[in-house]
Short mmCIF file of C-alpha atoms in Angstrom, two decimals:
data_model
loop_
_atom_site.label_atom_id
_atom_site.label_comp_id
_atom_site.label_asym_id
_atom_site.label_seq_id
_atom_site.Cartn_x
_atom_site.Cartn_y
_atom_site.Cartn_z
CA UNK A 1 89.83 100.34 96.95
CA UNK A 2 93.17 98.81 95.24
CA UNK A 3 96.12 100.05 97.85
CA UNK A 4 98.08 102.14 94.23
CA UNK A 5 94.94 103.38 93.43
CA UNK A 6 94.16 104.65 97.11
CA UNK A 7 97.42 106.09 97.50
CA UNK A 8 96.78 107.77 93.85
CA UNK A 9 93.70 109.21 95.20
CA UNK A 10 95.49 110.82 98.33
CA UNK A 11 98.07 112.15 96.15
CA UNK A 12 95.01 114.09 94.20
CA UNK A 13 93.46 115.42 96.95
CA UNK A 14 96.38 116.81 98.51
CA UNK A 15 96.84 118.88 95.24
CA UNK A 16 93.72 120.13 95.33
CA UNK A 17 94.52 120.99 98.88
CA UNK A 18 91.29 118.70 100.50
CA UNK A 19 93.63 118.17 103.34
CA UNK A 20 97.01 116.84 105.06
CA UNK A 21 98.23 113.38 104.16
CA UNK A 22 97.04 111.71 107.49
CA UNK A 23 93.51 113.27 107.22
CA UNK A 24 93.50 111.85 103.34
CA UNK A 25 94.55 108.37 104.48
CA UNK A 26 92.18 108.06 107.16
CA UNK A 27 89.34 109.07 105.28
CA UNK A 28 90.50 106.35 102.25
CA UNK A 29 88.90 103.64 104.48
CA UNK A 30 91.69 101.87 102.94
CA UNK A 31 91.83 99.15 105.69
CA UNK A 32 95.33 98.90 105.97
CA UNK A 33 96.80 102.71 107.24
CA UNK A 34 99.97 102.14 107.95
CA UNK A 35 100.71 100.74 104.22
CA UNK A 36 99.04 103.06 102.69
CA UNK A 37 100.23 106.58 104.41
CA UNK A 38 104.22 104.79 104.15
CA UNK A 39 103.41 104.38 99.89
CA UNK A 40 101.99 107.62 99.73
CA UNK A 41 104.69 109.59 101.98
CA UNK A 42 107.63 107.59 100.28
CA UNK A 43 106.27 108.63 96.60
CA UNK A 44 106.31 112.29 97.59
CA UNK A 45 109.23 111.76 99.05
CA UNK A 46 110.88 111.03 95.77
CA UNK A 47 108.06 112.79 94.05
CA UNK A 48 110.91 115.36 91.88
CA UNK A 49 112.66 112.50 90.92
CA UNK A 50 109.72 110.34 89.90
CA UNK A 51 108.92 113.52 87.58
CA UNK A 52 112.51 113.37 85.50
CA UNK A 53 111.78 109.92 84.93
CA UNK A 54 108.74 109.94 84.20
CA UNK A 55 109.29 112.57 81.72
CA UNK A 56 112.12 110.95 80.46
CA UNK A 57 110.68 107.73 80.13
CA UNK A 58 107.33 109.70 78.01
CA UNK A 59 105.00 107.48 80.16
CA UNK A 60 102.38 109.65 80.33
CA UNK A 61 102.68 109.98 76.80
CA UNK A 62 102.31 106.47 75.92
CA UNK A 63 99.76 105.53 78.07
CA UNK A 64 97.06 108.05 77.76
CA UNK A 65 94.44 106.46 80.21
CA UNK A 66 96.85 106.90 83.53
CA UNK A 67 96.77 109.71 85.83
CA UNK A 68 100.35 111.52 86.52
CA UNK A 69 99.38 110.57 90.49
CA UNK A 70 98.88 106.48 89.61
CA UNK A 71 101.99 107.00 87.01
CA UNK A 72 104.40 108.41 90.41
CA UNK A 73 102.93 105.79 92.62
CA UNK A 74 103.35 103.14 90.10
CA UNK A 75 106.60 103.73 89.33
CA UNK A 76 107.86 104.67 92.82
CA UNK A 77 106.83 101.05 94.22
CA UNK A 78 108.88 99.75 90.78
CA UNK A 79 111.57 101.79 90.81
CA UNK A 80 112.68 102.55 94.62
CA UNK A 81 110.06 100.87 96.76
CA UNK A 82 109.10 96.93 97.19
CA UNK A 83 108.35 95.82 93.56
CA UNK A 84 104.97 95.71 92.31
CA UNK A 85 103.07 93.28 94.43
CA UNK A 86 99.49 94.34 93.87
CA UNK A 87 97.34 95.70 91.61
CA UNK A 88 96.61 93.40 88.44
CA UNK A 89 96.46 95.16 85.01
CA UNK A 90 97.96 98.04 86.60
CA UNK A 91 101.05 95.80 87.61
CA UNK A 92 101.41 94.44 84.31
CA UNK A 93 101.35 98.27 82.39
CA UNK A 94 104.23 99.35 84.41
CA UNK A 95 106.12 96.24 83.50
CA UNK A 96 105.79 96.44 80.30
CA UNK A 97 107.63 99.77 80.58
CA UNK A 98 110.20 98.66 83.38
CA UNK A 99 113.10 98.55 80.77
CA UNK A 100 112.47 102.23 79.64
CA UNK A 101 111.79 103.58 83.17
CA UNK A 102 115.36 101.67 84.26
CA UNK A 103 117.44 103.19 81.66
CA UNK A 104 115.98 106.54 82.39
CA UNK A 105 116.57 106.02 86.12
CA UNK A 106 119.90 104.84 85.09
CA UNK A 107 120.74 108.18 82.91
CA UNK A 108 119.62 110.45 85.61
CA UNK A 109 122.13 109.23 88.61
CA UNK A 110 125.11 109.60 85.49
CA UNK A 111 123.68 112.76 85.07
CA UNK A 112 123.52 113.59 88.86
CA UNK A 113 127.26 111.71 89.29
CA UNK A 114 125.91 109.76 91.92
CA UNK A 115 125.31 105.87 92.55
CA UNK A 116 122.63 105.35 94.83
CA UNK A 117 118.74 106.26 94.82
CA UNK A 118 118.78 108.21 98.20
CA UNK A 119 121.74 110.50 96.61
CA UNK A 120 119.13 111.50 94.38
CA UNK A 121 117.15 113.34 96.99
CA UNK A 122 117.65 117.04 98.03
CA UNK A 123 118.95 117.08 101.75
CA UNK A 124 115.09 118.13 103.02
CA UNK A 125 113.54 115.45 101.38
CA UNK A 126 116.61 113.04 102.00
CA UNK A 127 115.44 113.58 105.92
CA UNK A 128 117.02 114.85 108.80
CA UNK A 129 117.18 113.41 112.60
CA UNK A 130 113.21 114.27 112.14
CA UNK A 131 112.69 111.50 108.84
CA UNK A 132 115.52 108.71 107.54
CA UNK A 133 117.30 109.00 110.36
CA UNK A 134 115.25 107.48 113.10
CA UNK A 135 116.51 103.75 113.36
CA UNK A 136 114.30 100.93 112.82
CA UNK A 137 113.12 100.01 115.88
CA UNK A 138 111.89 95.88 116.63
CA UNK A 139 110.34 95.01 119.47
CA UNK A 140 110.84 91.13 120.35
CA UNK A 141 107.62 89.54 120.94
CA UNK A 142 107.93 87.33 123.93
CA UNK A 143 104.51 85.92 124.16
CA UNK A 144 106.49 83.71 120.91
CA UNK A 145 110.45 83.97 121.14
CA UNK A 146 112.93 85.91 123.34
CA UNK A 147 115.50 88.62 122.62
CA UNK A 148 118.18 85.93 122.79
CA UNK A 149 116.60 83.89 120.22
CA UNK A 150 116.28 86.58 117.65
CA UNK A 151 119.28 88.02 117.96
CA UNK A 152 120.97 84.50 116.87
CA UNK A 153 118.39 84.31 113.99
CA UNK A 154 119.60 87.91 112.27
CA UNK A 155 123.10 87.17 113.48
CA UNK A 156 122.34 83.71 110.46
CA UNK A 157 121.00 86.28 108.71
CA UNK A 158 124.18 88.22 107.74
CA UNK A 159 123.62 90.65 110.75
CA UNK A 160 126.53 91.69 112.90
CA UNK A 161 124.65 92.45 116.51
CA UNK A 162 126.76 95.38 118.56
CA UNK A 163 125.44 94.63 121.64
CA UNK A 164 123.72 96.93 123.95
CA UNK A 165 123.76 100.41 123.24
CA UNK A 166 125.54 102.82 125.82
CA UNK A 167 124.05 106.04 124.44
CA UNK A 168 121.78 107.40 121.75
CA UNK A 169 124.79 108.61 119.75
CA UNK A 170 125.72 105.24 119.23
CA UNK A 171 121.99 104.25 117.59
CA UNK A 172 122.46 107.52 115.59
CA UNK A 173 125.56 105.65 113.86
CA UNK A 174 124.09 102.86 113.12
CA UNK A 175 124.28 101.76 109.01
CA UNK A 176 124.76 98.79 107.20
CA UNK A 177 123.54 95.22 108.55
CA UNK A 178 124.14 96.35 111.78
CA UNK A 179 122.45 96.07 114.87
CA UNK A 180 122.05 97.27 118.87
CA UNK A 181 120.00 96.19 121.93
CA UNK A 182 118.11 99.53 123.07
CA UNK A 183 119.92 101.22 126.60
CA UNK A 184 116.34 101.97 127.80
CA UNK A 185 113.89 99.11 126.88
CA UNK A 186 115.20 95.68 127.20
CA UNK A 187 113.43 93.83 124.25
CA UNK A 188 113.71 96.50 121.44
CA UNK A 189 116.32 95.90 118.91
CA UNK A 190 117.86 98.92 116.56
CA UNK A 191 118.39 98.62 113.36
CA UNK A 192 119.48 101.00 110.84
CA UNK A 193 116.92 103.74 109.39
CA UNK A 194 115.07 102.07 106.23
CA UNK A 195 115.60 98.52 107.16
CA UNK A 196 112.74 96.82 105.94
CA UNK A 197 111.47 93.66 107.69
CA UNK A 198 107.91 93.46 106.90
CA UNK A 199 108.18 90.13 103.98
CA UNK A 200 110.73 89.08 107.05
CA UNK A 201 109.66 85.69 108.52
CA UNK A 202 109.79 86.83 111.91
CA UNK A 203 107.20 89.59 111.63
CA UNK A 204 104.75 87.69 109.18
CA UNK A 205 104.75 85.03 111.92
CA UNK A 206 104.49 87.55 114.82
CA UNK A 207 107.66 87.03 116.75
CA UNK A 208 108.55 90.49 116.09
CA UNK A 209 106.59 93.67 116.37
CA UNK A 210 107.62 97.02 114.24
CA UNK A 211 107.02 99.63 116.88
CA UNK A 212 108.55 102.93 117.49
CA UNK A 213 110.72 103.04 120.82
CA UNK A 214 108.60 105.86 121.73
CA UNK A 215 105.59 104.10 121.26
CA UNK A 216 106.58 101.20 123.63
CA UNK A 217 106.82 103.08 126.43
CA UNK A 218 103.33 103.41 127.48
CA UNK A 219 102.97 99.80 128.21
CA UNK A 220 106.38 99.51 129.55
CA UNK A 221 105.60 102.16 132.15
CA UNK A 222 102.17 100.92 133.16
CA UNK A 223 103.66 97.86 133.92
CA UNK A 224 100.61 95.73 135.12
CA UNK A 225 100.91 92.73 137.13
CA UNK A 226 100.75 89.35 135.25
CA UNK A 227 97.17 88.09 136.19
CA UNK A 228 96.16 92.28 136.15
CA UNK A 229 92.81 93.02 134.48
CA UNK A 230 93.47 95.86 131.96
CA UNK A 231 91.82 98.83 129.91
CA UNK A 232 93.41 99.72 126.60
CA UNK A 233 90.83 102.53 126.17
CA UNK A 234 91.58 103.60 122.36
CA UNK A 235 93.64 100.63 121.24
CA UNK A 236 93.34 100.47 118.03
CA UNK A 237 96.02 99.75 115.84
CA UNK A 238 96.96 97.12 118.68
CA UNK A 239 100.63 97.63 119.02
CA UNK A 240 100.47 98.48 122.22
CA UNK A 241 97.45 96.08 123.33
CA UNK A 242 99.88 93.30 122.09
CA UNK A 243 102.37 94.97 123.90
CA UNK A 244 100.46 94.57 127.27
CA UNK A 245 99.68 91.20 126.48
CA UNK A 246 103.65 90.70 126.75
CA UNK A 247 104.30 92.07 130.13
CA UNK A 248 101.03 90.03 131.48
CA UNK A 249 102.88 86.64 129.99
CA UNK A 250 98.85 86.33 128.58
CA UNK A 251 97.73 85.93 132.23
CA UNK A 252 95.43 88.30 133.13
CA UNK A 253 92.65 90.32 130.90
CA UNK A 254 92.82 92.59 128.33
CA UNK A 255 89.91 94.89 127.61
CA UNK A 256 90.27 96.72 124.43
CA UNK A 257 88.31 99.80 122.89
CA UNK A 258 87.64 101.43 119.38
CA UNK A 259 85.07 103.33 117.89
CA UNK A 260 86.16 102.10 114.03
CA UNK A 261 85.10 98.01 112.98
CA UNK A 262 87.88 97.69 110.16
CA UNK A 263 90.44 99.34 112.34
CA UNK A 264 89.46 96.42 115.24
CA UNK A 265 89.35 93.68 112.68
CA UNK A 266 92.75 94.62 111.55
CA UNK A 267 93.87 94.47 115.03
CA UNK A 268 92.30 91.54 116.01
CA UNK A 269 93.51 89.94 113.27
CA UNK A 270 97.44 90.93 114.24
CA UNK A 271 96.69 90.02 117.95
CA UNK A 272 96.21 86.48 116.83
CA UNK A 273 99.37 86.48 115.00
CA UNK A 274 100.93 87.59 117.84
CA UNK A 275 99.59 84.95 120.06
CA UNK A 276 97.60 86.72 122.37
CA UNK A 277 95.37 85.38 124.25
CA UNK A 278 92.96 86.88 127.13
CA UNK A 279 91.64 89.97 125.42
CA UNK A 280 87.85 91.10 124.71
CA UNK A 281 87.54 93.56 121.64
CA UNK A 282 84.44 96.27 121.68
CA UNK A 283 83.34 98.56 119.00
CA UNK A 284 82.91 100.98 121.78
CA UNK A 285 83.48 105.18 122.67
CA UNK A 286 85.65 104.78 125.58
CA UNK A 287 83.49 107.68 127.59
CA UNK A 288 80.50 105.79 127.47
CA UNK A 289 81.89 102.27 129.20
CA UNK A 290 80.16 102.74 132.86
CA UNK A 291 83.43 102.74 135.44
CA UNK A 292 80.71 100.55 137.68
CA UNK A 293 79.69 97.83 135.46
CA UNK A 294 80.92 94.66 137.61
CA UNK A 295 82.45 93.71 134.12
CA UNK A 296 84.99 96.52 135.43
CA UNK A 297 85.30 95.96 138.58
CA UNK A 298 88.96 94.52 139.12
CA UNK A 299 90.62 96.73 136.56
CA UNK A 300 93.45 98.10 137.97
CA UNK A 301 95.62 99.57 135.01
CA UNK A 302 94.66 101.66 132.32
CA UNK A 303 96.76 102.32 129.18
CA UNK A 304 95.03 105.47 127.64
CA UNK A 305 96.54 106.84 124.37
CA UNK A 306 93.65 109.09 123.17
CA UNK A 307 93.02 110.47 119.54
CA UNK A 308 95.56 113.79 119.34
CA UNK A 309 96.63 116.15 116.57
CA UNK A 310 99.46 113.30 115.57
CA UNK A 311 102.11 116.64 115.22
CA UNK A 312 104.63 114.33 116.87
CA UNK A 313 104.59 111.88 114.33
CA UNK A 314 107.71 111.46 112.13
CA UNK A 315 107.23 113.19 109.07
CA UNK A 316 109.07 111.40 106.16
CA UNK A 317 106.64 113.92 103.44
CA UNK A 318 108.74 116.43 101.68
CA UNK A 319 105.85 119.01 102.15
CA UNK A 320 104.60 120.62 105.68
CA UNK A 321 101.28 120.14 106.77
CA UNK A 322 99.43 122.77 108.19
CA UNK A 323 99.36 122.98 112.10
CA UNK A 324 96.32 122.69 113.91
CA UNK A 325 94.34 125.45 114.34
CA UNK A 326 93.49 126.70 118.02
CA UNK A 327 89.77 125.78 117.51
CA UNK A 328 91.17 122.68 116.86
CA UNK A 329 93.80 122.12 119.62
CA UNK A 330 91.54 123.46 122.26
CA UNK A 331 88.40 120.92 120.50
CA UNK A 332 90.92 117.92 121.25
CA UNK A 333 92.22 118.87 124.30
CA UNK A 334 88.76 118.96 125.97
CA UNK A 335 88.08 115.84 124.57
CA UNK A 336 91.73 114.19 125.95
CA UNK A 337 90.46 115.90 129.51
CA UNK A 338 87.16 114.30 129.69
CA UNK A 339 89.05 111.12 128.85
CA UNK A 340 91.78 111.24 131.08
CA UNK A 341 88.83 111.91 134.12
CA UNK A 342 87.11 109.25 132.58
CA UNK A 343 89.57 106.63 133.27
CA UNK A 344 90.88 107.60 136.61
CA UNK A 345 87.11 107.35 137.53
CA UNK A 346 87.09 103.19 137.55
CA UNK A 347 87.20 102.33 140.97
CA UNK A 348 89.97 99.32 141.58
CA UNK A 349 92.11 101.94 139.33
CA UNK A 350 95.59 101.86 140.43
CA UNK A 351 97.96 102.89 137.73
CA UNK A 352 97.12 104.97 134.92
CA UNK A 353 99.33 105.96 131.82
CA UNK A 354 98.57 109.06 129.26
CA UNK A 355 99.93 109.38 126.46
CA UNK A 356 99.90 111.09 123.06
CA UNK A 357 101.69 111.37 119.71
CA UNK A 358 101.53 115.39 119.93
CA UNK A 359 104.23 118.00 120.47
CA UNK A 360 101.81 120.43 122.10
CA UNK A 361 101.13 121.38 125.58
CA UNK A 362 97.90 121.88 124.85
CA UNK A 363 97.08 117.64 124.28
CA UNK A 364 99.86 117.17 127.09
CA UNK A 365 100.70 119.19 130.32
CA UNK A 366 97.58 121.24 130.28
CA UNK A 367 95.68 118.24 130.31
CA UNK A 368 97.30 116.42 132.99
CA UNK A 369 97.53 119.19 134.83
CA UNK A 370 93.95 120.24 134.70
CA UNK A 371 92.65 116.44 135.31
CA UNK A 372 95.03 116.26 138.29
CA UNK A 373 93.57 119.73 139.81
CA UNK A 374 90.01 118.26 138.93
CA UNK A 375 91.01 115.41 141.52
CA UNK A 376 92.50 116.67 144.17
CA UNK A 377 94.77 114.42 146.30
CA UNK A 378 93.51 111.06 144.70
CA UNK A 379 95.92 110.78 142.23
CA UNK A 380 99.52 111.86 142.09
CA UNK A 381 101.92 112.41 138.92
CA UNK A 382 104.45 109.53 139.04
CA UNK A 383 108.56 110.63 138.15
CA UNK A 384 108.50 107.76 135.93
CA UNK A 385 111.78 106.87 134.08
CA UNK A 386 114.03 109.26 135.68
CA UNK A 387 117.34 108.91 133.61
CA UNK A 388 115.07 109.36 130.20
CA UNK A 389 116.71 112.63 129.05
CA UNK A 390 113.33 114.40 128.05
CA UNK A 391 111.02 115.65 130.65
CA UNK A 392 107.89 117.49 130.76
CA UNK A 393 107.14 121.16 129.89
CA UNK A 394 107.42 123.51 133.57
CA UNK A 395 103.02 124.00 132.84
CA UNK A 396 102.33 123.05 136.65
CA UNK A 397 104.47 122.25 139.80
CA UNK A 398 106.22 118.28 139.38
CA UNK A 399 104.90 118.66 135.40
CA UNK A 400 109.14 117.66 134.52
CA UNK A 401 107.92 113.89 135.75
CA UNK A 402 106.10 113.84 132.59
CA UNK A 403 108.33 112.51 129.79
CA UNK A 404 108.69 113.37 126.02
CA UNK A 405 110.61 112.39 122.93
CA UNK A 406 111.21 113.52 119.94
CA UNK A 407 113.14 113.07 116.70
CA UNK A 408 116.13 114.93 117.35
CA UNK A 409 116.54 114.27 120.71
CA UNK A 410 115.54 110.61 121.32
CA UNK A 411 115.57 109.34 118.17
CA UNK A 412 112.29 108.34 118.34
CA UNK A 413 108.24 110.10 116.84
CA UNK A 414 107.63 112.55 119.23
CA UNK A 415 105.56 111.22 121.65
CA UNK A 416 104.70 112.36 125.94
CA UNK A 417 103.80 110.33 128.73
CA UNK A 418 102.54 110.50 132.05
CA UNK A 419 101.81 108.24 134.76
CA UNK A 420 99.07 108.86 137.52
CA UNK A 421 99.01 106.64 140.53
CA UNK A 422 96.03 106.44 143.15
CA UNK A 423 97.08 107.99 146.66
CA UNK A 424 96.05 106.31 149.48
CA UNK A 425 96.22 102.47 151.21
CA UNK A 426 94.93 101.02 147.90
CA UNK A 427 98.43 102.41 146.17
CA UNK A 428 100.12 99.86 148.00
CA UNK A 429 98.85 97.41 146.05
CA UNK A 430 100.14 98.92 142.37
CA UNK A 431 103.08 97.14 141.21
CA UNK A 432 106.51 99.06 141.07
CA UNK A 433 107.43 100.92 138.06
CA UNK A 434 109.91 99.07 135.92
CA UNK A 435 113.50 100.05 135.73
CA UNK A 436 114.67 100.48 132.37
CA UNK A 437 118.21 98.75 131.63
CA UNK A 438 120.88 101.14 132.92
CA UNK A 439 118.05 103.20 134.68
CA UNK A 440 118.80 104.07 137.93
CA UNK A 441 115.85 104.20 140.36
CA UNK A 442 115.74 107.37 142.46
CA UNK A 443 113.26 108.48 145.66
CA UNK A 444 111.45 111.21 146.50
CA UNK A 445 108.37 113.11 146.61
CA UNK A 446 105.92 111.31 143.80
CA UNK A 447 108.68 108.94 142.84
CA UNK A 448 108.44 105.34 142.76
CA UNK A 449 111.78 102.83 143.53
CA UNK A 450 111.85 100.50 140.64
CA UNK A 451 111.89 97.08 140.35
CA UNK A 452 115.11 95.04 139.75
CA UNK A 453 115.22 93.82 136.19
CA UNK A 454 114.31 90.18 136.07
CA UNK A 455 116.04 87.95 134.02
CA UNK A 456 113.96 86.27 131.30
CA UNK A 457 114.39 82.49 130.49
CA UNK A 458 114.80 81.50 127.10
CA UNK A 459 111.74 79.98 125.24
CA UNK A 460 111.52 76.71 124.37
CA UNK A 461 110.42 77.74 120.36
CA UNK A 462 113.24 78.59 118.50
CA UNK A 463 113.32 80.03 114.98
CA UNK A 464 113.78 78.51 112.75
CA UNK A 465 114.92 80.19 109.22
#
């Protein structure tokens, strides 16, 4: 299915109330998620404005054979989004009413006294710290460049780099062409909320990744060893795999898991543009890989970011979705359990890190906290990160080791993460959690002294614009 006509689809169904916008995109099988749930989100978004003009503009009127939900997606991409870069005769109808729709966009904002598209918007649908406001967050991909290198290449491109950021009030105030070096990962650049960089050179050729900050900590946490054998149990989209990848410097092995082909042929596809190297894909359930196949038998880090309700993710839809029922939290919370138990049960384990892109304690503390009473003394609940200024919920004794992030808070999709470590002689051999720049490592009972912060050379490839 054609990506407006997908997105037209979604837009149907959530009038007729089939379901949220995530559930609708998902079940699309449009291969490419991301794209689709950012058109459809955006067009609601603007949704009451795409209405005036519409109306305005008689569209509807004058073509009789297009749906009101293909018209607002249409015109959205025209109007306020990309340009229309897909979708053949549909493409051509709305440009042969781009004049028309212009002037009636045009008349509106005199109407409105105000000179720019987002002034349009009603504050709620204009975003808060929860929606436009999180920055843009670019993760340097140093399996192809270094943090140095890009840097100089937006600094060409008309972008005035800050430097490193000393707090998050100082990413909140980014605007403009403007840019920051995170104060808690070292290769994640800030931009300004909206910046778009996907027909950017550097991401079509993979030297940057477009990753949340939140969503980079699960790999930066677990930390494995460069020549480390590693599970990524649910991996796909692959940010995070590719992620991995980077920390290992492609030395090492990557073993990947996902029950859904297209989703693992899209990431395959993206870990190649990436350069990765040294991973092994399967169209597998994570619970049913046997812990003692000899396949196994060296793995020694675990990344596990297991299928959640997704009520942490940023939402950028001007209409609420309807929590998860308690059926449903409890349903997915004894899945994440059985998961979580599941991993910790391969036997060269060393380092494990949980993680999910849910707000409740249900999908989070309850789960580690059960998992870690299920084991005893085997495993212990690591204080990773301690100057990270979200912690875990008080559900269980040493539960504020966990961390969490959110929109208003961290600037970030709201996201937790814990790491488990094995107890015992084989701990010694787990590598030492990372520091994050301007972290300050700290000892106690379950904590771990960080590493110093090594200094990365500069690549030999250069961009070149």
């Amino acid at each position: 299915m054609a990506l407006y006509s997908a997105a037209a689809a979604v837009l149907e169904g959530l009038e007729r109330g089939a379901g949220g916008v995530k559930a609708l995109v998902f079940q699309s099988r449009f291969p490419h998620v991301r794209q689709l749930y950012a058109l459809v989100s955006e067009t609601l978004r603007y949704s009451p404005v795409l209405e005036e003009v519409l109306g305005g503009a008689a569209l509807l009127q004058a073509e009789k054979k297009l749906s009101p939900q293909l018209a607002k997606v249409l015109v959205y991409d025209l109007l306020f989004g990309k340009g229309l870069k897909c979708g053949r005769r549909w493409k051509a109808l709305a440009r042969r009413h781009r004049a028309r729709l212009e002037a009636e966009l045009a008349r509106l904002k005199v109407r409105r006294k105000v000179s720019r598209n987002e002034e349009l918007l009603a504050p709620a649908q204009a975003g808060g710290p929860g929606a436009s406001q999180v920055p843009r967050y670019v993760r340097v991909n140093t399996l192809k460049t270094c943090v140095d290198d890009v840097i100089d290449f937006f600094r060409r491109e008309g972008y005035s780099y800050l430097g490193k950021a000393a707090s998050v009030e100082e990413l909140r105030s980014l605007s403009g062409k403007k840019f920051l070096l995170d104060l808690h990962l070292p290769e994640l650049l800030v931009f300004p909320p909206q910046t778009d960089f996907h027909d950017n050179v550097l991401y079509t050729s993979g030297h940057i990744i477009l990753q949340d900050k939140a969503s980079c900590l699960p790999a930066f946490l677990l930390s494995p060893a460069a020549g480390s054998h590693v599970i990524d149990a649910c991996a796909a989209p692959g940010n995070k795999t590719g992620h991995l990848a980077a920390i290992l410097k492609n030395k090492g092995q990557i073993f990947a898991f996902d029950v859904d082909t297209k989703r693992l042929a899209t990431m395959s596809t993206m870990l190649m543009r990436a350069g990765v190297t040294g991973f092994q894909l399967a169209q597998q359930d994570f619970l049913t890989v046997d812990p003692g196949d000899p396949k196994y038998s060296k793995v020694a880090y675990i990344l596990l970011d297991p299928s959640c309700s997704g009520s942490g993710m940023v939402n950028r839809v001007p209409v609420a979705e309807a929590a998860p029922s308690a059926e449903r939290l409890q349903a997915l919370a004894g899945f994440q359990r059985k998961v979580l138990s599941h991993g910790l049960s391969f036997p060269a384990l060393q380092r494990l890190v949980y993680s999910t892109c849910s707000l409740h304690r249900e999908e989070n503390e309850d789960v580690v906290g059960a998992v870690l009473q299920e084991w005893g003394s085997a495993f212990r609940l690591v204080d990773a990160f301690p100057g990270w200024p979200c912690r875990g919920l008080a559900a269980f004794p040493g539960a504020e080791s966990c961390l969490r992030a959110s929109a208003a808070d961290t600037l970030t999709h709201g996201f937790f993460v814990a790491v488990l470590e094995r107890r015992g002689d084989g701990a010694a051999a787990s590598r030492s959690l990372p520091v994050a720049a301007g972290d300050t490592p700290q000892h106690g009972e379950g904590t771990e002294a960080g590493a110093a912060p090594r200094k990365r050379k500069r690549k030999k490839q250069r961009v070149k614009e």
